[in-house]
Amino acid sequence: MSVNVLVQGGLGNQLFQVAWAYYLKDKLKFDVNLNVHLFYQQRQHSSVSFFSLLGELETIPISEERILTFNDDLLSKIIRFSLRKMKINHVPNILIYDYDALSSLDDCLKIPMPNYHYGYFQFPDAALYSSDFLRVSIANKHGNLMGDIGNNISDHVGIHIRRGDFVTSSSKLHVASDIEYISNAIEKFPGRRFMVFSDDIDWCKKHLPKISSIDYFSGKSAIEDFIGLMCCQDYILSGSTFSWWAAILNGNKSTKVIIPNSDAQFMSEQSNKKIGWNYERV
């Protein structure tokens, strides 16, 4: 039986889906495909793709097969909406549907493995298991860029400020970082230099403290921003998967991380303890 992990969402969510597929394939020895059909249909978040970050994945086969209920047409949307309203996250032998990003790895592994896995799968276990694989893939594709950026900011504290859809979202998992949080987090790093990464740099320049130790990253793409964040030494994270993954893939075992109060599973106390990094909530 082939397991199909469907790719959708922004880069951080895609990395969780790739990590889940890798975990199922490499650790649990399932026959796994990454299905990108819905991703290409939806074109969310400026269509930033994990391919642009990782390159071609020889380890995990890629499929563009059209799958009923996992398209961007009206019928498929109605079916998925109905499953969410009825809080159905599992259809025996067919589907695991992690629609709310609240399923746990243990919950998913207790279910006889269905054909289709659709959702977020924000499991730190899978992220940690796949981190070396992902880190090597990024280095193989972007090694020169990592070297160039790292030479300039490898001692910086990376600040990620997610605006965009977080500002307007009604989800309790999407909370834009406010100035009080950023200012309090900066105070945790006396004498350090900071590099700000954001999808709204103009807003950051207008509202962040006017201190000489804050610089602003001028990446040409979301991929450059991600690699820049990876190259920092320590982190002030937003509630987004984008900056969380950059910190995870940094690979520095002494990294200090400031995180906001968040209901997201990947930022829970249990997740932070599994990761084992030096973290503090502000």
PDB file of C-alpha atoms in Angstrom:
ATOM      1  CA  MET A   1       0.000   0.000   0.000  1.00  0.00           C
ATOM      2  CA  SER A   2       1.234   3.477  -0.891  1.00  0.00           C
ATOM      3  CA  VAL A   3       0.837   6.354   1.572  1.00  0.00           C
ATOM      4  CA  ASN A   4       0.250   9.770   0.000  1.00  0.00           C
ATOM      5  CA  VAL A   5       1.165  12.835   2.067  1.00  0.00           C
ATOM      6  CA  LEU A   6      -0.470  15.864   0.469  1.00  0.00           C
ATOM      7  CA  VAL A   7       1.551  19.078   0.292  1.00  0.00           C
ATOM      8  CA  GLN A   8      -0.202  22.418   0.864  1.00  0.00           C
ATOM      9  CA  GLY A   9       0.234  25.734   2.633  1.00  0.00           C
ATOM     10  CA  GLY A  10       3.264  27.941   3.189  1.00  0.00           C
ATOM     11  CA  LEU A  11       6.888  26.862   3.391  1.00  0.00           C
ATOM     12  CA  GLY A  12       6.855  26.027   7.107  1.00  0.00           C
ATOM     13  CA  ASN A  13       3.786  23.815   6.752  1.00  0.00           C
ATOM     14  CA  GLN A  14       5.296  22.144   3.702  1.00  0.00           C
ATOM     15  CA  LEU A  15       8.409  21.283   5.710  1.00  0.00           C
ATOM     16  CA  PHE A  16       6.249  19.598   8.355  1.00  0.00           C
ATOM     17  CA  GLN A  17       4.582  17.557   5.607  1.00  0.00           C
ATOM     18  CA  VAL A  18       7.941  16.608   4.072  1.00  0.00           C
ATOM     19  CA  ALA A  19       9.244  15.677   7.536  1.00  0.00           C
ATOM     20  CA  TRP A  20       6.187  13.492   8.181  1.00  0.00           C
ATOM     21  CA  ALA A  21       6.625  11.753   4.833  1.00  0.00           C
ATOM     22  CA  TYR A  22      10.326  11.171   5.540  1.00  0.00           C
ATOM     23  CA  TYR A  23       9.539   9.823   9.024  1.00  0.00           C
ATOM     24  CA  LEU A  24       6.954   7.394   7.630  1.00  0.00           C
ATOM     25  CA  LYS A  25       9.305   6.242   4.883  1.00  0.00           C
ATOM     26  CA  ASP A  26      12.700   6.137   6.572  1.00  0.00           C
ATOM     27  CA  LYS A  27      11.796   5.196  10.153  1.00  0.00           C
ATOM     28  CA  LEU A  28       8.548   3.259   9.753  1.00  0.00           C
ATOM     29  CA  LYS A  29       9.379   1.818   6.296  1.00  0.00           C
ATOM     30  CA  PHE A  30       6.137   2.700   4.519  1.00  0.00           C
ATOM     31  CA  ASP A  31       5.935   3.222   0.765  1.00  0.00           C
ATOM     32  CA  VAL A  32       5.390   6.998   0.681  1.00  0.00           C
ATOM     33  CA  ASN A  33       4.712   9.646  -1.966  1.00  0.00           C
ATOM     34  CA  LEU A  34       4.536  13.419  -1.598  1.00  0.00           C
ATOM     35  CA  ASN A  35       1.543  14.576  -3.626  1.00  0.00           C
ATOM     36  CA  VAL A  36       1.870  18.179  -4.882  1.00  0.00           C
ATOM     37  CA  HIS A  37      -1.267  18.388  -7.041  1.00  0.00           C
ATOM     38  CA  LEU A  38      -3.300  20.473  -4.578  1.00  0.00           C
ATOM     39  CA  PHE A  39      -0.315  22.717  -3.808  1.00  0.00           C
ATOM     40  CA  TYR A  40       0.025  23.645  -7.474  1.00  0.00           C
ATOM     41  CA  GLN A  41      -3.719  24.296  -7.673  1.00  0.00           C
ATOM     42  CA  GLN A  42      -3.960  26.515  -4.609  1.00  0.00           C
ATOM     43  CA  ARG A  43      -0.814  28.606  -5.136  1.00  0.00           C
ATOM     44  CA  GLN A  44      -0.850  29.930  -1.571  1.00  0.00           C
ATOM     45  CA  HIS A  45       1.739  32.219   0.055  1.00  0.00           C
ATOM     46  CA  SER A  46       3.196  33.384  -3.278  1.00  0.00           C
ATOM     47  CA  SER A  47       3.655  29.730  -4.242  1.00  0.00           C
ATOM     48  CA  VAL A  48       6.904  29.401  -2.291  1.00  0.00           C
ATOM     49  CA  SER A  49       7.769  25.737  -2.716  1.00  0.00           C
ATOM     50  CA  PHE A  50       9.880  23.351  -0.667  1.00  0.00           C
ATOM     51  CA  PHE A  51      11.592  22.420  -3.950  1.00  0.00           C
ATOM     52  CA  SER A  52      13.124  25.905  -4.031  1.00  0.00           C
ATOM     53  CA  LEU A  53      14.629  25.302  -0.600  1.00  0.00           C
ATOM     54  CA  LEU A  54      15.492  21.604  -0.696  1.00  0.00           C
ATOM     55  CA  GLY A  55      15.947  20.828  -4.374  1.00  0.00           C
ATOM     56  CA  GLU A  56      14.787  17.524  -5.820  1.00  0.00           C
ATOM     57  CA  LEU A  57      14.197  14.845  -3.185  1.00  0.00           C
ATOM     58  CA  GLU A  58      15.561  11.545  -4.425  1.00  0.00           C
ATOM     59  CA  THR A  59      14.550   9.862  -1.168  1.00  0.00           C
ATOM     60  CA  ILE A  60      10.801  10.540  -1.453  1.00  0.00           C
ATOM     61  CA  PRO A  61       8.902  10.082  -4.743  1.00  0.00           C
ATOM     62  CA  ILE A  62       6.828  13.055  -5.912  1.00  0.00           C
ATOM     63  CA  SER A  63       3.335  12.608  -7.355  1.00  0.00           C
ATOM     64  CA  GLU A  64       1.077  15.077  -9.171  1.00  0.00           C
ATOM     65  CA  GLU A  65      -1.847  12.660  -9.356  1.00  0.00           C
ATOM     66  CA  ARG A  66      -5.283  14.258  -9.100  1.00  0.00           C
ATOM     67  CA  ILE A  67      -7.123  12.850  -6.078  1.00  0.00           C
ATOM     68  CA  LEU A  68     -10.871  13.238  -5.534  1.00  0.00           C
ATOM     69  CA  THR A  69     -11.674  15.470  -2.490  1.00  0.00           C
ATOM     70  CA  PHE A  70      -8.134  16.842  -2.552  1.00  0.00           C
ATOM     71  CA  ASN A  71      -8.621  19.325  -5.359  1.00  0.00           C
ATOM     72  CA  ASP A  72      -9.383  23.023  -5.291  1.00  0.00           C
ATOM     73  CA  ASP A  73     -12.827  22.642  -6.880  1.00  0.00           C
ATOM     74  CA  LEU A  74     -16.114  23.423  -5.113  1.00  0.00           C
ATOM     75  CA  LEU A  75     -17.122  19.807  -4.420  1.00  0.00           C
ATOM     76  CA  SER A  76     -13.777  19.012  -2.792  1.00  0.00           C
ATOM     77  CA  LYS A  77     -13.978  22.150  -0.652  1.00  0.00           C
ATOM     78  CA  ILE A  78     -17.503  21.237   0.491  1.00  0.00           C
ATOM     79  CA  ILE A  79     -16.397  17.725   1.467  1.00  0.00           C
ATOM     80  CA  ARG A  80     -13.410  19.008   3.439  1.00  0.00           C
ATOM     81  CA  PHE A  81     -15.536  21.712   5.079  1.00  0.00           C
ATOM     82  CA  SER A  82     -18.101  19.099   6.113  1.00  0.00           C
ATOM     83  CA  LEU A  83     -15.429  16.868   7.643  1.00  0.00           C
ATOM     84  CA  ARG A  84     -14.105  19.809   9.662  1.00  0.00           C
ATOM     85  CA  LYS A  85     -17.579  20.846  10.861  1.00  0.00           C
ATOM     86  CA  MET A  86     -18.255  17.278  12.004  1.00  0.00           C
ATOM     87  CA  LYS A  87     -14.757  17.136  13.537  1.00  0.00           C
ATOM     88  CA  ILE A  88     -13.889  14.026  11.565  1.00  0.00           C
ATOM     89  CA  ASN A  89     -10.131  13.587  11.345  1.00  0.00           C
ATOM     90  CA  HIS A  90     -10.032   9.955  10.317  1.00  0.00           C
ATOM     91  CA  VAL A  91     -11.804   7.878   7.659  1.00  0.00           C
ATOM     92  CA  PRO A  92     -10.788   4.199   8.096  1.00  0.00           C
ATOM     93  CA  ASN A  93      -8.349   2.923   5.451  1.00  0.00           C
ATOM     94  CA  ILE A  94      -8.693   6.154   3.484  1.00  0.00           C
ATOM     95  CA  LEU A  95      -7.737   9.339   5.299  1.00  0.00           C
ATOM     96  CA  ILE A  96      -5.984  11.034   8.193  1.00  0.00           C
ATOM     97  CA  TYR A  97      -7.201  14.644   8.194  1.00  0.00           C
ATOM     98  CA  ASP A  98      -5.225  16.855  10.585  1.00  0.00           C
ATOM     99  CA  TYR A  99      -7.352  19.889   9.740  1.00  0.00           C
ATOM    100  CA  ASP A 100      -6.739  21.792  12.985  1.00  0.00           C
ATOM    101  CA  ALA A 101      -3.015  21.041  13.540  1.00  0.00           C
ATOM    102  CA  LEU A 102      -3.926  19.441  16.867  1.00  0.00           C
ATOM    103  CA  SER A 103      -3.473  15.750  16.068  1.00  0.00           C
ATOM    104  CA  SER A 104      -0.545  14.147  17.871  1.00  0.00           C
ATOM    105  CA  LEU A 105       1.986  11.768  16.400  1.00  0.00           C
ATOM    106  CA  ASP A 106       0.789   9.032  18.768  1.00  0.00           C
ATOM    107  CA  ASP A 107      -2.817   9.578  17.635  1.00  0.00           C
ATOM    108  CA  CYS A 108      -1.822   9.149  13.996  1.00  0.00           C
ATOM    109  CA  LEU A 109       0.307   6.069  14.620  1.00  0.00           C
ATOM    110  CA  LYS A 110      -2.550   4.325  16.452  1.00  0.00           C
ATOM    111  CA  ILE A 111      -4.638   4.459  13.268  1.00  0.00           C
ATOM    112  CA  PRO A 112      -4.129   1.651  10.704  1.00  0.00           C
ATOM    113  CA  MET A 113      -2.151   3.505   8.052  1.00  0.00           C
ATOM    114  CA  PRO A 114      -4.591   4.993   5.478  1.00  0.00           C
ATOM    115  CA  ASN A 115      -3.776   5.943   1.889  1.00  0.00           C
ATOM    116  CA  TYR A 116      -4.049   9.708   2.259  1.00  0.00           C
ATOM    117  CA  HIS A 117      -2.597  12.077   4.833  1.00  0.00           C
ATOM    118  CA  TYR A 118      -3.916  15.621   4.546  1.00  0.00           C
ATOM    119  CA  GLY A 119      -3.209  18.393   7.019  1.00  0.00           C
ATOM    120  CA  TYR A 120      -0.435  19.948   9.072  1.00  0.00           C
ATOM    121  CA  PHE A 121       1.307  17.123  10.985  1.00  0.00           C
ATOM    122  CA  GLN A 122       3.252  19.559  13.166  1.00  0.00           C
ATOM    123  CA  PHE A 123       5.148  16.846  15.029  1.00  0.00           C
ATOM    124  CA  PRO A 124       8.503  17.760  16.616  1.00  0.00           C
ATOM    125  CA  ASP A 125       9.416  14.055  16.633  1.00  0.00           C
ATOM    126  CA  ALA A 126       9.261  13.909  12.835  1.00  0.00           C
ATOM    127  CA  ALA A 127      10.954  17.312  12.523  1.00  0.00           C
ATOM    128  CA  LEU A 128      13.889  16.229  14.673  1.00  0.00           C
ATOM    129  CA  TYR A 129      14.156  12.863  12.924  1.00  0.00           C
ATOM    130  CA  SER A 130      14.296  14.506   9.492  1.00  0.00           C
ATOM    131  CA  SER A 131      16.416  17.539  10.435  1.00  0.00           C
ATOM    132  CA  ASP A 132      19.757  16.134   9.241  1.00  0.00           C
ATOM    133  CA  PHE A 133      18.190  15.058   5.942  1.00  0.00           C
ATOM    134  CA  LEU A 134      16.652  18.499   5.422  1.00  0.00           C
ATOM    135  CA  ARG A 135      19.804  20.341   6.499  1.00  0.00           C
ATOM    136  CA  VAL A 136      21.950  18.381   4.043  1.00  0.00           C
ATOM    137  CA  SER A 137      19.427  18.980   1.245  1.00  0.00           C
ATOM    138  CA  ILE A 138      19.512  22.744   1.878  1.00  0.00           C
ATOM    139  CA  ALA A 139      23.315  22.802   2.045  1.00  0.00           C
ATOM    140  CA  ASN A 140      23.591  20.871  -1.225  1.00  0.00           C
ATOM    141  CA  LYS A 141      21.377  23.386  -3.017  1.00  0.00           C
ATOM    142  CA  HIS A 142      22.324  26.621  -1.250  1.00  0.00           C
ATOM    143  CA  GLY A 143      25.766  26.011   0.238  1.00  0.00           C
ATOM    144  CA  ASN A 144      27.375  29.076  -1.339  1.00  0.00           C
ATOM    145  CA  LEU A 145      24.532  31.349  -0.251  1.00  0.00           C
ATOM    146  CA  MET A 146      24.655  29.959   3.286  1.00  0.00           C
ATOM    147  CA  GLY A 147      28.374  30.689   3.426  1.00  0.00           C
ATOM    148  CA  ASP A 148      27.988  34.245   2.150  1.00  0.00           C
ATOM    149  CA  ILE A 149      25.163  35.101   4.543  1.00  0.00           C
ATOM    150  CA  GLY A 150      26.659  33.259   7.496  1.00  0.00           C
ATOM    151  CA  ASN A 151      29.891  35.228   7.243  1.00  0.00           C
ATOM    152  CA  ASN A 152      27.929  38.388   8.043  1.00  0.00           C
ATOM    153  CA  ILE A 153      25.268  37.367  10.556  1.00  0.00           C
ATOM    154  CA  SER A 154      26.307  34.102  12.229  1.00  0.00           C
ATOM    155  CA  ASP A 155      26.616  35.909  15.589  1.00  0.00           C
ATOM    156  CA  HIS A 156      23.286  37.764  15.310  1.00  0.00           C
ATOM    157  CA  VAL A 157      19.993  37.174  17.070  1.00  0.00           C
ATOM    158  CA  GLY A 158      17.408  36.571  14.355  1.00  0.00           C
ATOM    159  CA  ILE A 159      14.052  38.270  14.925  1.00  0.00           C
ATOM    160  CA  HIS A 160      11.175  36.979  12.825  1.00  0.00           C
ATOM    161  CA  ILE A 161       8.049  39.116  12.629  1.00  0.00           C
ATOM    162  CA  ARG A 162       5.170  37.534  10.751  1.00  0.00           C
ATOM    163  CA  ARG A 163       2.546  40.027   9.606  1.00  0.00           C
ATOM    164  CA  GLY A 164       0.489  39.328   6.470  1.00  0.00           C
ATOM    165  CA  ASP A 165      -2.299  36.831   7.107  1.00  0.00           C
ATOM    166  CA  PHE A 166      -1.507  36.676  10.834  1.00  0.00           C
ATOM    167  CA  VAL A 167      -2.784  40.244  11.249  1.00  0.00           C
ATOM    168  CA  THR A 168      -6.244  39.444   9.869  1.00  0.00           C
ATOM    169  CA  SER A 169      -6.601  35.785  10.891  1.00  0.00           C
ATOM    170  CA  SER A 170      -9.220  34.847  13.488  1.00  0.00           C
ATOM    171  CA  SER A 171      -7.403  31.624  14.384  1.00  0.00           C
ATOM    172  CA  LYS A 172      -6.026  31.411  17.915  1.00  0.00           C
ATOM    173  CA  LEU A 173      -2.967  29.739  16.369  1.00  0.00           C
ATOM    174  CA  HIS A 174      -2.202  32.825  14.242  1.00  0.00           C
ATOM    175  CA  VAL A 175      -1.222  35.695  16.512  1.00  0.00           C
ATOM    176  CA  ALA A 176       0.950  38.495  15.147  1.00  0.00           C
ATOM    177  CA  SER A 177       3.846  39.450  17.437  1.00  0.00           C
ATOM    178  CA  ASP A 178       3.286  42.808  19.102  1.00  0.00           C
ATOM    179  CA  ILE A 179       5.892  45.434  19.935  1.00  0.00           C
ATOM    180  CA  GLU A 180       5.759  44.655  23.660  1.00  0.00           C
ATOM    181  CA  TYR A 181       6.740  41.032  22.997  1.00  0.00           C
ATOM    182  CA  ILE A 182       9.577  42.006  20.648  1.00  0.00           C
ATOM    183  CA  SER A 183      10.916  44.691  23.013  1.00  0.00           C
ATOM    184  CA  ASN A 184      10.836  42.362  26.025  1.00  0.00           C
ATOM    185  CA  ALA A 185      12.528  39.615  24.017  1.00  0.00           C
ATOM    186  CA  ILE A 186      15.298  41.968  22.852  1.00  0.00           C
ATOM    187  CA  GLU A 187      16.079  42.719  26.506  1.00  0.00           C
ATOM    188  CA  LYS A 188      16.965  39.037  26.965  1.00  0.00           C
ATOM    189  CA  PHE A 189      20.038  39.549  24.760  1.00  0.00           C
ATOM    190  CA  PRO A 190      22.029  42.476  26.211  1.00  0.00           C
ATOM    191  CA  GLY A 191      24.915  43.689  24.084  1.00  0.00           C
ATOM    192  CA  ARG A 192      23.900  41.648  21.025  1.00  0.00           C
ATOM    193  CA  ARG A 193      23.194  42.578  17.416  1.00  0.00           C
ATOM    194  CA  PHE A 194      19.827  41.729  15.886  1.00  0.00           C
ATOM    195  CA  MET A 195      18.712  40.942  12.352  1.00  0.00           C
ATOM    196  CA  VAL A 196      15.033  41.404  11.546  1.00  0.00           C
ATOM    197  CA  PHE A 197      13.274  39.183   9.019  1.00  0.00           C
ATOM    198  CA  SER A 198       9.690  39.980   8.063  1.00  0.00           C
ATOM    199  CA  ASP A 199       7.078  39.954   5.321  1.00  0.00           C
ATOM    200  CA  ASP A 200       6.501  43.627   6.212  1.00  0.00           C
ATOM    201  CA  ILE A 201       9.892  45.254   6.762  1.00  0.00           C
ATOM    202  CA  ASP A 202       8.429  48.768   6.405  1.00  0.00           C
ATOM    203  CA  TRP A 203       6.117  48.158   9.370  1.00  0.00           C
ATOM    204  CA  CYS A 204       9.052  46.841  11.399  1.00  0.00           C
ATOM    205  CA  LYS A 205      11.232  49.871  10.647  1.00  0.00           C
ATOM    206  CA  LYS A 206       8.406  52.161  11.706  1.00  0.00           C
ATOM    207  CA  HIS A 207       7.480  50.410  14.959  1.00  0.00           C
ATOM    208  CA  LEU A 208      10.542  48.615  16.357  1.00  0.00           C
ATOM    209  CA  PRO A 209      12.822  50.354  18.888  1.00  0.00           C
ATOM    210  CA  LYS A 210      15.181  52.827  17.222  1.00  0.00           C
ATOM    211  CA  ILE A 211      18.471  51.309  18.372  1.00  0.00           C
ATOM    212  CA  SER A 212      21.679  50.934  16.383  1.00  0.00           C
ATOM    213  CA  SER A 213      22.007  47.225  17.126  1.00  0.00           C
ATOM    214  CA  ILE A 214      18.978  46.335  14.968  1.00  0.00           C
ATOM    215  CA  ASP A 215      19.560  45.590  11.281  1.00  0.00           C
ATOM    216  CA  TYR A 216      17.025  44.579   8.629  1.00  0.00           C
ATOM    217  CA  PHE A 217      17.569  41.666   6.269  1.00  0.00           C
ATOM    218  CA  SER A 218      17.086  42.538   2.620  1.00  0.00           C
ATOM    219  CA  GLY A 219      16.540  39.108   1.111  1.00  0.00           C
ATOM    220  CA  LYS A 220      15.366  38.842  -2.476  1.00  0.00           C
ATOM    221  CA  SER A 221      12.956  35.995  -1.724  1.00  0.00           C
ATOM    222  CA  ALA A 222      11.345  34.003   1.058  1.00  0.00           C
ATOM    223  CA  ILE A 223      14.004  31.345   0.485  1.00  0.00           C
ATOM    224  CA  GLU A 224      16.805  33.852   1.128  1.00  0.00           C
ATOM    225  CA  ASP A 225      14.980  35.025   4.256  1.00  0.00           C
ATOM    226  CA  PHE A 226      14.729  31.445   5.486  1.00  0.00           C
ATOM    227  CA  ILE A 227      18.401  30.740   4.871  1.00  0.00           C
ATOM    228  CA  GLY A 228      19.326  34.032   6.537  1.00  0.00           C
ATOM    229  CA  LEU A 229      17.334  33.047   9.622  1.00  0.00           C
ATOM    230  CA  MET A 230      18.997  29.634   9.634  1.00  0.00           C
ATOM    231  CA  CYS A 231      22.403  31.329   9.740  1.00  0.00           C
ATOM    232  CA  CYS A 232      21.691  33.339  12.913  1.00  0.00           C
ATOM    233  CA  GLN A 233      22.976  32.197  16.290  1.00  0.00           C
ATOM    234  CA  ASP A 234      19.938  32.794  18.512  1.00  0.00           C
ATOM    235  CA  TYR A 235      16.283  33.589  17.894  1.00  0.00           C
ATOM    236  CA  ILE A 236      13.266  35.655  18.795  1.00  0.00           C
ATOM    237  CA  LEU A 237      10.493  33.671  17.130  1.00  0.00           C
ATOM    238  CA  SER A 238       7.024  34.613  15.994  1.00  0.00           C
ATOM    239  CA  GLY A 239       4.245  32.041  16.241  1.00  0.00           C
ATOM    240  CA  SER A 240       4.919  30.908  12.685  1.00  0.00           C
ATOM    241  CA  THR A 241       6.246  27.585  11.424  1.00  0.00           C
ATOM    242  CA  PHE A 242       8.614  29.485   9.085  1.00  0.00           C
ATOM    243  CA  SER A 243      10.902  30.832  11.825  1.00  0.00           C
ATOM    244  CA  TRP A 244      10.495  27.715  13.990  1.00  0.00           C
ATOM    245  CA  TRP A 245      11.902  25.565  11.197  1.00  0.00           C
ATOM    246  CA  ALA A 246      14.792  27.968  10.578  1.00  0.00           C
ATOM    247  CA  ALA A 247      15.751  27.675  14.252  1.00  0.00           C
ATOM    248  CA  ILE A 248      15.414  23.880  14.218  1.00  0.00           C
ATOM    249  CA  LEU A 249      17.614  23.572  11.119  1.00  0.00           C
ATOM    250  CA  ASN A 250      20.243  25.951  12.487  1.00  0.00           C
ATOM    251  CA  GLY A 251      21.971  22.937  14.030  1.00  0.00           C
ATOM    252  CA  ASN A 252      23.618  24.972  16.817  1.00  0.00           C
ATOM    253  CA  LYS A 253      23.100  22.955  20.007  1.00  0.00           C
ATOM    254  CA  SER A 254      23.621  26.023  22.235  1.00  0.00           C
ATOM    255  CA  THR A 255      21.004  28.173  20.491  1.00  0.00           C
ATOM    256  CA  LYS A 256      18.886  30.365  22.770  1.00  0.00           C
ATOM    257  CA  VAL A 257      15.286  30.807  21.653  1.00  0.00           C
ATOM    258  CA  ILE A 258      12.638  33.261  22.844  1.00  0.00           C
ATOM    259  CA  ILE A 259       9.121  32.157  21.970  1.00  0.00           C
ATOM    260  CA  PRO A 260       5.709  33.802  22.370  1.00  0.00           C
ATOM    261  CA  ASN A 261       2.772  32.379  24.257  1.00  0.00           C
ATOM    262  CA  SER A 262       1.124  30.223  21.622  1.00  0.00           C
ATOM    263  CA  ASP A 263      -1.432  27.420  21.466  1.00  0.00           C
ATOM    264  CA  ALA A 264       0.381  25.833  18.525  1.00  0.00           C
ATOM    265  CA  GLN A 265       1.363  22.214  19.149  1.00  0.00           C
ATOM    266  CA  PHE A 266       4.900  22.725  17.847  1.00  0.00           C
ATOM    267  CA  MET A 267       5.465  25.455  20.482  1.00  0.00           C
ATOM    268  CA  SER A 268       3.990  23.548  23.429  1.00  0.00           C
ATOM    269  CA  GLU A 269       5.996  22.797  26.568  1.00  0.00           C
ATOM    270  CA  GLN A 270       6.075  19.135  25.583  1.00  0.00           C
ATOM    271  CA  SER A 271       7.473  19.982  22.151  1.00  0.00           C
ATOM    272  CA  ASN A 272      10.118  22.337  23.539  1.00  0.00           C
ATOM    273  CA  LYS A 273      11.301  19.681  25.981  1.00  0.00           C
ATOM    274  CA  LYS A 274      11.594  17.145  23.162  1.00  0.00           C
ATOM    275  CA  ILE A 275      13.670  19.599  21.144  1.00  0.00           C
ATOM    276  CA  GLY A 276      15.896  20.255  24.142  1.00  0.00           C
ATOM    277  CA  TRP A 277      16.874  23.783  23.230  1.00  0.00           C
ATOM    278  CA  ASN A 278      17.484  26.676  25.626  1.00  0.00           C
ATOM    279  CA  TYR A 279      14.139  28.461  25.425  1.00  0.00           C
ATOM    280  CA  GLU A 280      12.162  31.046  27.324  1.00  0.00           C
ATOM    281  CA  ARG A 281       8.583  32.254  26.931  1.00  0.00           C
ATOM    282  CA  VAL A 282       7.988  35.998  26.972  1.00  0.00           C
TER     283      VAL A 282
END
